[in-house]
PDB file of N, CA, C and O in Angstrom:
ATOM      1  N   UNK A  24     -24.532  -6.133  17.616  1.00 68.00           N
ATOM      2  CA  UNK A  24     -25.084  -4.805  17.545  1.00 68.00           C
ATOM      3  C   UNK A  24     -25.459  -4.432  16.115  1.00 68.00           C
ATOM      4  O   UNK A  24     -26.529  -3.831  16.018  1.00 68.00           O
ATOM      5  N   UNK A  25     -24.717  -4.696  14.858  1.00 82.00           N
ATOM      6  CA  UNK A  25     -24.902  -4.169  13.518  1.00 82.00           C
ATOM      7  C   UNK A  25     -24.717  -3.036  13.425  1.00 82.00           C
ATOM      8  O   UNK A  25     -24.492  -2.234  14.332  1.00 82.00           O
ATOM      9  N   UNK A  26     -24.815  -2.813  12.022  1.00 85.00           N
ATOM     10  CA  UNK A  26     -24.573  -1.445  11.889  1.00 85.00           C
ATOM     11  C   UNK A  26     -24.950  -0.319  12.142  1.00 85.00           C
ATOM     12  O   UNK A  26     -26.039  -0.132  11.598  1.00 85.00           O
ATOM     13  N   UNK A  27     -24.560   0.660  12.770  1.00 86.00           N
ATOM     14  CA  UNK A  27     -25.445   1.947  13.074  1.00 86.00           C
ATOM     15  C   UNK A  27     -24.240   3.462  13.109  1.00 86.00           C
ATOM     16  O   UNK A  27     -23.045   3.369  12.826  1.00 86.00           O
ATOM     17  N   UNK A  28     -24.688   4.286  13.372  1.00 85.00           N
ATOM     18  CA  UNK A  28     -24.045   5.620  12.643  1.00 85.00           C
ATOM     19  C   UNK A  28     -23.058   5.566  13.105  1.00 85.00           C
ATOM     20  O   UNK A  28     -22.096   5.658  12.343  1.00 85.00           O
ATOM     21  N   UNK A  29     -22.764   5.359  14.820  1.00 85.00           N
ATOM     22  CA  UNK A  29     -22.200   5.097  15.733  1.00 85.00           C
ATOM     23  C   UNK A  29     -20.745   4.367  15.310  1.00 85.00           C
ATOM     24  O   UNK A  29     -19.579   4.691  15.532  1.00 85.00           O
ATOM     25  N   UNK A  30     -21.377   3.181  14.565  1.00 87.00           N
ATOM     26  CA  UNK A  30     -20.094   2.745  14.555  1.00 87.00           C
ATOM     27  C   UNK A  30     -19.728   2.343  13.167  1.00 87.00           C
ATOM     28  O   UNK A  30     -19.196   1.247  12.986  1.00 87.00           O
ATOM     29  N   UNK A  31     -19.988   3.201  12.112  1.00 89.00           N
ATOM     30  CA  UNK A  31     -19.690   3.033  10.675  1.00 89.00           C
ATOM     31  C   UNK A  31     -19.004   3.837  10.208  1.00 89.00           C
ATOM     32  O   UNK A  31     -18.590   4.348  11.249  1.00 89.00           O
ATOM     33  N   UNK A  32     -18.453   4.471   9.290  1.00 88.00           N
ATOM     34  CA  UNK A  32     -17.926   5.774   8.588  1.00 88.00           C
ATOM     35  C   UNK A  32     -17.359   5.315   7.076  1.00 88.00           C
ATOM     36  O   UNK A  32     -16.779   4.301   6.689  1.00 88.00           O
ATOM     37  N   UNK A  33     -17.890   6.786   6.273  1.00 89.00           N
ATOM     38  CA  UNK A  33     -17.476   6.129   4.764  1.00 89.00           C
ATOM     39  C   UNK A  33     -16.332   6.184   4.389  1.00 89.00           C
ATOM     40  O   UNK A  33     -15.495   7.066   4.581  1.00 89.00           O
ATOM     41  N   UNK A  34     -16.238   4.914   3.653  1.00 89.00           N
ATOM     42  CA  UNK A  34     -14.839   4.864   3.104  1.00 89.00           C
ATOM     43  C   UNK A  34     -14.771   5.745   1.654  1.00 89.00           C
ATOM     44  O   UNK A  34     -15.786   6.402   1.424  1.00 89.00           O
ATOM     45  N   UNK A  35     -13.890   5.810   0.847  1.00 91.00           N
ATOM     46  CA  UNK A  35     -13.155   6.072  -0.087  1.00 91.00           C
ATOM     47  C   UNK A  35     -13.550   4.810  -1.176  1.00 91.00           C
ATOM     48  O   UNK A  35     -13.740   3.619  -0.927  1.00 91.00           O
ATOM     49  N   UNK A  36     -13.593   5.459  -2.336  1.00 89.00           N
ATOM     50  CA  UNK A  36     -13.249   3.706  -2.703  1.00 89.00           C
ATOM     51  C   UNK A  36     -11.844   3.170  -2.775  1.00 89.00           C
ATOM     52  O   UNK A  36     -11.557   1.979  -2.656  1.00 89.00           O
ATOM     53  N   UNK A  37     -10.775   4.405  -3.035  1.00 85.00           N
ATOM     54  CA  UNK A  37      -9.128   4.429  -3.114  1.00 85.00           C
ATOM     55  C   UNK A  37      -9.128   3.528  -1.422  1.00 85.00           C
ATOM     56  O   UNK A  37      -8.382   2.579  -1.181  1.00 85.00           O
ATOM     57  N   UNK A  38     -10.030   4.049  -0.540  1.00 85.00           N
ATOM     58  CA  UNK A  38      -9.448   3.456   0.679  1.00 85.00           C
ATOM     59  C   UNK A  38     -10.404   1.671   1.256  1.00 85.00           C
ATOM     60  O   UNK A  38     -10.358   1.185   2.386  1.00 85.00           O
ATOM     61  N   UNK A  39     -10.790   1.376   0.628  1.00 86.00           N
ATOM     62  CA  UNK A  39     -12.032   0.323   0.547  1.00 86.00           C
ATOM     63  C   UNK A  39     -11.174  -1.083  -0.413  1.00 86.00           C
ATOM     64  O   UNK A  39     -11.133  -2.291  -0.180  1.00 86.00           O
ATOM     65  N   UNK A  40     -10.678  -0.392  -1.338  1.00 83.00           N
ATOM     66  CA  UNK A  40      -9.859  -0.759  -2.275  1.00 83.00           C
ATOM     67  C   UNK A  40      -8.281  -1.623  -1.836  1.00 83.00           C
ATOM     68  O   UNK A  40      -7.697  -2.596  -2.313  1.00 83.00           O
ATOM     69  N   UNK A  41      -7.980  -0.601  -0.589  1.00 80.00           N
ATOM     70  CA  UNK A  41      -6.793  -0.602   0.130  1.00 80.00           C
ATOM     71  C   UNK A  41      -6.941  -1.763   1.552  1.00 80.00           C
ATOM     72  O   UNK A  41      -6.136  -1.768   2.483  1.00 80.00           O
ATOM     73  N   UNK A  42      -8.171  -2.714   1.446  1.00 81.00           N
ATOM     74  CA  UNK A  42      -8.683  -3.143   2.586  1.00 81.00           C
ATOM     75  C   UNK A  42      -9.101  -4.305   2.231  1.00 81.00           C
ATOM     76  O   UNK A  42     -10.198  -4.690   2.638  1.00 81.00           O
ATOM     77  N   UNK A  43      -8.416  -5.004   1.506  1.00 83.00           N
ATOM     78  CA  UNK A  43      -8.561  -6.065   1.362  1.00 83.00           C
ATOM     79  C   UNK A  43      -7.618  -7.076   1.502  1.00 83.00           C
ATOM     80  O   UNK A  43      -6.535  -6.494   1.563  1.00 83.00           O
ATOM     81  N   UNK A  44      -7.407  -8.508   1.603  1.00 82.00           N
ATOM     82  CA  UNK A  44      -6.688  -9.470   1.991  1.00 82.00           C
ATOM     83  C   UNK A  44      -5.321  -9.519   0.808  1.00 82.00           C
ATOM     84  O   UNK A  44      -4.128  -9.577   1.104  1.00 82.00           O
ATOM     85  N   UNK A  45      -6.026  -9.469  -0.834  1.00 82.00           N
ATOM     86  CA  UNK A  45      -4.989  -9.585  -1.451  1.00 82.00           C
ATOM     87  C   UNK A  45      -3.947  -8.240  -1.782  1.00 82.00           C
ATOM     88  O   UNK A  45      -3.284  -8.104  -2.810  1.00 82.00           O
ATOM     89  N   UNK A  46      -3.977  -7.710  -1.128  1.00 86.00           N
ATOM     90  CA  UNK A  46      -3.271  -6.267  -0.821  1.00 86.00           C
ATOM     91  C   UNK A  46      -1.840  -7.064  -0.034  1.00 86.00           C
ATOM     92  O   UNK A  46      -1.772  -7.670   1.035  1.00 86.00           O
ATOM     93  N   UNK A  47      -0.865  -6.783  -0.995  1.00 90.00           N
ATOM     94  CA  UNK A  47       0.293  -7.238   0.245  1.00 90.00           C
ATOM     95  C   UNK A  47       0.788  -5.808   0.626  1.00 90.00           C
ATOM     96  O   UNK A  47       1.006  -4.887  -0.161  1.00 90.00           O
ATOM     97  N   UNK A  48       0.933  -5.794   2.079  1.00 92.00           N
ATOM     98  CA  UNK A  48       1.464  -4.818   2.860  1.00 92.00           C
ATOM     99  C   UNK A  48       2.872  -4.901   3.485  1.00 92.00           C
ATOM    100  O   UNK A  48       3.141  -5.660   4.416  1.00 92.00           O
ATOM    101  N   UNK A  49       3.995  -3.823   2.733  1.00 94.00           N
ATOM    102  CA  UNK A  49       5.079  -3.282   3.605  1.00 94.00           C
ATOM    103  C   UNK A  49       5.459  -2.883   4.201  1.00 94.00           C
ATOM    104  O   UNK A  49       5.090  -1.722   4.026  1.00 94.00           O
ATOM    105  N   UNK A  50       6.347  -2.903   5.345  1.00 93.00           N
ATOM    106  CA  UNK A  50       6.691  -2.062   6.450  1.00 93.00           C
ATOM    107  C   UNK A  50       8.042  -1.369   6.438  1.00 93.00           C
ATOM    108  O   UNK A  50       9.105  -1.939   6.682  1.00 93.00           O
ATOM    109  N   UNK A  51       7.910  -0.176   6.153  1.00 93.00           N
ATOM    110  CA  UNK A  51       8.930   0.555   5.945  1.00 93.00           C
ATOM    111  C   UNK A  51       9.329   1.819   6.487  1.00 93.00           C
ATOM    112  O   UNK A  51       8.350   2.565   6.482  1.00 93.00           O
ATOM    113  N   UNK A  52      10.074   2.229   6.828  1.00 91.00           N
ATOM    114  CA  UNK A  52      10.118   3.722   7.280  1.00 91.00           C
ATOM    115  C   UNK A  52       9.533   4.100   8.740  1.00 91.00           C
ATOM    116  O   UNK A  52       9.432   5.221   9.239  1.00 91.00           O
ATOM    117  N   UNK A  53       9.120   2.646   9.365  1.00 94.00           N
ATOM    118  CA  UNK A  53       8.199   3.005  10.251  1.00 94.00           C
ATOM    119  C   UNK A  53       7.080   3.196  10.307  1.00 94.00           C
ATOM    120  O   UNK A  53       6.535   3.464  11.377  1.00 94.00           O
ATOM    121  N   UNK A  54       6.222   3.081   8.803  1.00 94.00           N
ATOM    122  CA  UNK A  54       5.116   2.834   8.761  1.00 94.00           C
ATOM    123  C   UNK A  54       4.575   1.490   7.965  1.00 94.00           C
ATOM    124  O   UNK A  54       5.495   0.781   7.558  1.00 94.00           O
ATOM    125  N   UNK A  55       3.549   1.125   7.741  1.00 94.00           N
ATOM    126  CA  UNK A  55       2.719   0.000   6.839  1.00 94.00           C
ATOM    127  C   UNK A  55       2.053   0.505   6.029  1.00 94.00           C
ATOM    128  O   UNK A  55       1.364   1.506   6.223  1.00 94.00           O
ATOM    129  N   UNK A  56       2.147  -0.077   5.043  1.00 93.00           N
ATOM    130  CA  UNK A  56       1.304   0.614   3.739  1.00 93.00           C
ATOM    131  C   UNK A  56       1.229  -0.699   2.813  1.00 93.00           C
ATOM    132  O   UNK A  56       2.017  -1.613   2.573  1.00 93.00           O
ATOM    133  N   UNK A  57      -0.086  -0.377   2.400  1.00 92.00           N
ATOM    134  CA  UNK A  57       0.145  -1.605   0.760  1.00 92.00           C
ATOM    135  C   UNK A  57       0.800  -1.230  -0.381  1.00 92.00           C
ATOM    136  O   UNK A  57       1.006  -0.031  -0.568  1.00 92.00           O
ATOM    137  N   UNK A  58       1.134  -1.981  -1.114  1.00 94.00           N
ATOM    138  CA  UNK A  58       1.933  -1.772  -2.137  1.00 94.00           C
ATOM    139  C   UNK A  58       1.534  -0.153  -2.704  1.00 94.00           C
ATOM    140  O   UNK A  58       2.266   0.817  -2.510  1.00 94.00           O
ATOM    141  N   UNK A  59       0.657  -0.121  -3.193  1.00 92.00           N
ATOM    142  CA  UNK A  59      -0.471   0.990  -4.354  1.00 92.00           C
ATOM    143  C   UNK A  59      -0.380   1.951  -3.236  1.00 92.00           C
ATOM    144  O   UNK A  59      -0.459   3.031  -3.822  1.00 92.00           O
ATOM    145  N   UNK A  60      -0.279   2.163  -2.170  1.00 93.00           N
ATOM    146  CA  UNK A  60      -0.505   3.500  -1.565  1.00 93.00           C
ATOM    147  C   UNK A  60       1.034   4.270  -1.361  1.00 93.00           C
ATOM    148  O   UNK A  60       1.340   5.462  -1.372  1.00 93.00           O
ATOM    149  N   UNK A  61       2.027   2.748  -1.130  1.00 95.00           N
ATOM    150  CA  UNK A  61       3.587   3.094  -1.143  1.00 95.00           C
ATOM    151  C   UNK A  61       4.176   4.114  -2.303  1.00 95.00           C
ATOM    152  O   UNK A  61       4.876   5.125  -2.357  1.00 95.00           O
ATOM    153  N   UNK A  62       3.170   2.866  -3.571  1.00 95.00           N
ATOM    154  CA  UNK A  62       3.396   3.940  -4.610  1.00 95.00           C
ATOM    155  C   UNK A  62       3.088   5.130  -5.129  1.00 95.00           C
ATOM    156  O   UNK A  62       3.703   5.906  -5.860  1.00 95.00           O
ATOM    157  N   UNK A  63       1.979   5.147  -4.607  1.00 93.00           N
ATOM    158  CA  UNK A  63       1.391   6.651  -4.914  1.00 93.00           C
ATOM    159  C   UNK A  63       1.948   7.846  -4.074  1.00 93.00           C
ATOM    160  O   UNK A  63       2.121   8.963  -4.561  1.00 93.00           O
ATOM    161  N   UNK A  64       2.209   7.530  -2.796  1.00 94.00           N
ATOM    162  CA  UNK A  64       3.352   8.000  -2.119  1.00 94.00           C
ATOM    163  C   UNK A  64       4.879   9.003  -2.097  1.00 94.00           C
ATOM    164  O   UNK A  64       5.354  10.067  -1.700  1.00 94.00           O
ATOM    165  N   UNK A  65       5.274   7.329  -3.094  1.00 94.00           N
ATOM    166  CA  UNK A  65       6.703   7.736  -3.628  1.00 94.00           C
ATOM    167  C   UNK A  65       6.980   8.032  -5.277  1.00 94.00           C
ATOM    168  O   UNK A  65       8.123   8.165  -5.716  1.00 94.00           O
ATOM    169  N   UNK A  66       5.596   8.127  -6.241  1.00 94.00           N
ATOM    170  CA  UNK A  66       5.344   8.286  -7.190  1.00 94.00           C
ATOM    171  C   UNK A  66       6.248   7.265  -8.160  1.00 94.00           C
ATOM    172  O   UNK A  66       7.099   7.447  -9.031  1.00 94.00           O
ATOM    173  N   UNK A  67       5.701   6.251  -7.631  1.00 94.00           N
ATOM    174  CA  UNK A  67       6.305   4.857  -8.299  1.00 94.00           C
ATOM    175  C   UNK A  67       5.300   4.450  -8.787  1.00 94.00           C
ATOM    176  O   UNK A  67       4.163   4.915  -8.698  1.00 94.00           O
ATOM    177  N   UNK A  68       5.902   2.988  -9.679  1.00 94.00           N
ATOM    178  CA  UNK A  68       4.473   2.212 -10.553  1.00 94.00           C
ATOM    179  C   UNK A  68       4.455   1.258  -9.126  1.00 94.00           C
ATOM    180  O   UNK A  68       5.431   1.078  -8.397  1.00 94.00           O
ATOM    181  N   UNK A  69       3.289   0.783  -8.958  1.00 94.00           N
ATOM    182  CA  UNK A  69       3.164  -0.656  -8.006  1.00 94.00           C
ATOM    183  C   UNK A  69       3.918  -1.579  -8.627  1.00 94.00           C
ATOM    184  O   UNK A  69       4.899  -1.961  -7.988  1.00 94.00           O
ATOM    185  N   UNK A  70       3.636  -2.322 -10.317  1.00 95.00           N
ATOM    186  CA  UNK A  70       4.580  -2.955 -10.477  1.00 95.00           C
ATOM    187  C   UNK A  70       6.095  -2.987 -10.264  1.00 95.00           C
ATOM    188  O   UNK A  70       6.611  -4.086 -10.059  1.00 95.00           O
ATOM    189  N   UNK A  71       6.779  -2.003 -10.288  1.00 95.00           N
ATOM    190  CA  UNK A  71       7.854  -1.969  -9.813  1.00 95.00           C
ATOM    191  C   UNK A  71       8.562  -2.150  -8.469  1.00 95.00           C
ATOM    192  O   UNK A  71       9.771  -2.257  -8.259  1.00 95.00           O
ATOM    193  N   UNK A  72       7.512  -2.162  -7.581  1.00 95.00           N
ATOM    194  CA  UNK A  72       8.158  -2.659  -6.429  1.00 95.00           C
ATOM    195  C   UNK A  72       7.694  -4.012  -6.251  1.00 95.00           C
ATOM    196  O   UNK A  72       8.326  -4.808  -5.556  1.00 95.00           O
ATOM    197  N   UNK A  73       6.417  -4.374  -6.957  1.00 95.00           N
ATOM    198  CA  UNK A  73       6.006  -6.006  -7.055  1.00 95.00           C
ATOM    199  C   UNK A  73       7.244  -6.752  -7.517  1.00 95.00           C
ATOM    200  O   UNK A  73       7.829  -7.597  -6.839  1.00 95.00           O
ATOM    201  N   UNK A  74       7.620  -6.321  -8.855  1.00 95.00           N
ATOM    202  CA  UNK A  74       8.737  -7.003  -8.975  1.00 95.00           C
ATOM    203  C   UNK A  74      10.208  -6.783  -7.959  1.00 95.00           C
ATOM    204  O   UNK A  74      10.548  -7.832  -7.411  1.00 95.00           O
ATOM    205  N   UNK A  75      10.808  -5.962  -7.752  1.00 95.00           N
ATOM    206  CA  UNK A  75      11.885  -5.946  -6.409  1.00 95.00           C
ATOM    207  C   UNK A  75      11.333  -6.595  -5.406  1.00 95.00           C
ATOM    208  O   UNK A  75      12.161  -7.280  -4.805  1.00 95.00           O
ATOM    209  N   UNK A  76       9.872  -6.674  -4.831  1.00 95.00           N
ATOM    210  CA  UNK A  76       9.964  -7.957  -3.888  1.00 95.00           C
ATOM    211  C   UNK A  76      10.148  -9.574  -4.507  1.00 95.00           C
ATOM    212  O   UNK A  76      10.473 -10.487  -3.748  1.00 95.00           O
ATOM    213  N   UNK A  77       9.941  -9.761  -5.726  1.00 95.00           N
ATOM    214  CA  UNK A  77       9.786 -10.950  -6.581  1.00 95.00           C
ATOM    215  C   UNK A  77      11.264 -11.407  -6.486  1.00 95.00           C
ATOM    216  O   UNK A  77      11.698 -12.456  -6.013  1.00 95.00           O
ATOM    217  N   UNK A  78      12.018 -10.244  -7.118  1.00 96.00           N
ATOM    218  CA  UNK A  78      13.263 -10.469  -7.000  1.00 96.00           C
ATOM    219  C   UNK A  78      14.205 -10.705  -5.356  1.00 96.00           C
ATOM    220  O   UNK A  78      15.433 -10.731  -5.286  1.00 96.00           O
ATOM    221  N   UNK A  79      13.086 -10.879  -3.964  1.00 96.00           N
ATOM    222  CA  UNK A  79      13.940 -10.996  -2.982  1.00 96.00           C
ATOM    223  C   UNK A  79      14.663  -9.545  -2.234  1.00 96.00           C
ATOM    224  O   UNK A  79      15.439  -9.700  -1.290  1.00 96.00           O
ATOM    225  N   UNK A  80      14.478  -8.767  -2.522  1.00 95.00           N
ATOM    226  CA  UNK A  80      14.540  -7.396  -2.405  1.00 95.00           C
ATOM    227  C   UNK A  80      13.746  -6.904  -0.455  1.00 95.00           C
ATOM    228  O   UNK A  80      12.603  -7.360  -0.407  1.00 95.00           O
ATOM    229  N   UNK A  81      14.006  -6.405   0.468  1.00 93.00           N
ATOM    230  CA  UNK A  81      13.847  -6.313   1.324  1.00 93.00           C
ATOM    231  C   UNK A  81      12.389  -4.910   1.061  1.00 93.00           C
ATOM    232  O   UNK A  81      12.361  -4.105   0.130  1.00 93.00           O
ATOM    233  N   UNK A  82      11.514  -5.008   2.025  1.00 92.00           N
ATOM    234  CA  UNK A  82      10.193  -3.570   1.607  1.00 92.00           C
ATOM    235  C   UNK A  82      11.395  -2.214   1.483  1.00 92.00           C
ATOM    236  O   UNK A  82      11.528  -1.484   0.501  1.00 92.00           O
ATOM    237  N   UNK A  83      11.982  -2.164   2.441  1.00 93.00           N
ATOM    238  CA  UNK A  83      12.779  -1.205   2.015  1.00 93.00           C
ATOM    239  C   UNK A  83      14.051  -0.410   0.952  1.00 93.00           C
ATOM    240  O   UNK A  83      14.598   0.687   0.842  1.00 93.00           O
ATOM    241  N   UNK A  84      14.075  -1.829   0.276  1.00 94.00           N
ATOM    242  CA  UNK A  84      14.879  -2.067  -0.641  1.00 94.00           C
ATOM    243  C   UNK A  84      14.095  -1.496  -1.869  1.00 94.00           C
ATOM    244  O   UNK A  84      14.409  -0.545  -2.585  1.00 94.00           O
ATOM    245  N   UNK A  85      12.738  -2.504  -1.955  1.00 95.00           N
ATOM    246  CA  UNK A  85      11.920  -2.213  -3.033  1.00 95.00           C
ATOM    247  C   UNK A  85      11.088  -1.007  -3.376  1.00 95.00           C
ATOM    248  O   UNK A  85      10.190  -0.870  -4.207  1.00 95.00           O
ATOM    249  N   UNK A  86      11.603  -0.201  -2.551  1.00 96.00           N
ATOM    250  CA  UNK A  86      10.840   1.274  -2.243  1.00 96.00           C
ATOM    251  C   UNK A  86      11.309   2.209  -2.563  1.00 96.00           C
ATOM    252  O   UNK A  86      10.723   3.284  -2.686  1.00 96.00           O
ATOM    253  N   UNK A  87      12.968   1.904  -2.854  1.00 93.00           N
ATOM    254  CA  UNK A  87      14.382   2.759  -2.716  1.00 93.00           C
ATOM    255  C   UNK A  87      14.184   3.273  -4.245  1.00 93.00           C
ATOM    256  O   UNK A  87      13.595   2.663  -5.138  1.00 93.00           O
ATOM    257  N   UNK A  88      14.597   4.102  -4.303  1.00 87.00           N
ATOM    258  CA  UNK A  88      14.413   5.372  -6.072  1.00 87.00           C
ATOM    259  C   UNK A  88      15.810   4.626  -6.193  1.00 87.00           C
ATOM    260  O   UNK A  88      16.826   4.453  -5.520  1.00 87.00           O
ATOM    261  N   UNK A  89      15.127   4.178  -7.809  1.00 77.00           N
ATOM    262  CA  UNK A  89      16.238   3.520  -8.613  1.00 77.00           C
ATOM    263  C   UNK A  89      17.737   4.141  -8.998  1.00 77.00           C
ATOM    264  O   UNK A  89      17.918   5.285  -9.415  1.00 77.00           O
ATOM    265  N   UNK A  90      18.727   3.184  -8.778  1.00 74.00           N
ATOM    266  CA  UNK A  90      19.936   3.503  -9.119  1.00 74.00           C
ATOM    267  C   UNK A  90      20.199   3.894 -10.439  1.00 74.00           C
ATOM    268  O   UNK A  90      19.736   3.264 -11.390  1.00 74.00           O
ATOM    269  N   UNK A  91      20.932   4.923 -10.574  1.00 72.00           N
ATOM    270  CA  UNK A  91      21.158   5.362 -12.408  1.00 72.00           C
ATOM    271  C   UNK A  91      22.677   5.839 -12.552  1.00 72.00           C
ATOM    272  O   UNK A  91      23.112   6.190 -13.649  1.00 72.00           O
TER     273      UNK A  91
END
């Protein structure tokens, strides 16, 4: 069929961005999210939960507001 109005709609670039393969996605809380949206979310850096999964850290683990 291709593209037509019908069956297109614009993205975001924040959400275009969010739609790609090298996006790793967590499942947490009951929902899925990629890393960068988790964080923006929970007002975290992405790196910081990149690394807690690096370190073996469960999605929900790596999501968790740091211990102090």
């Amino acid at each position: 069929k291709g593209y037509e109005p019908g069956n297109c709609r614009w993205a975001t670039p924040l959400e275009q961005g969010g739609n790609t393969s090298a996006n790793q996605r967590i499942t947490a809380f009951g929902k899925t999210l990629h890393v960068a949206e988790w964080a923006r979310r929970l007002g975290m850096r992405p790196t910081t939960i990149y690394s807690r999964l690096r370190q073996g850290l469960s999605g929900a683990e790596a999501l968790a507001p740091p211990s102090r």
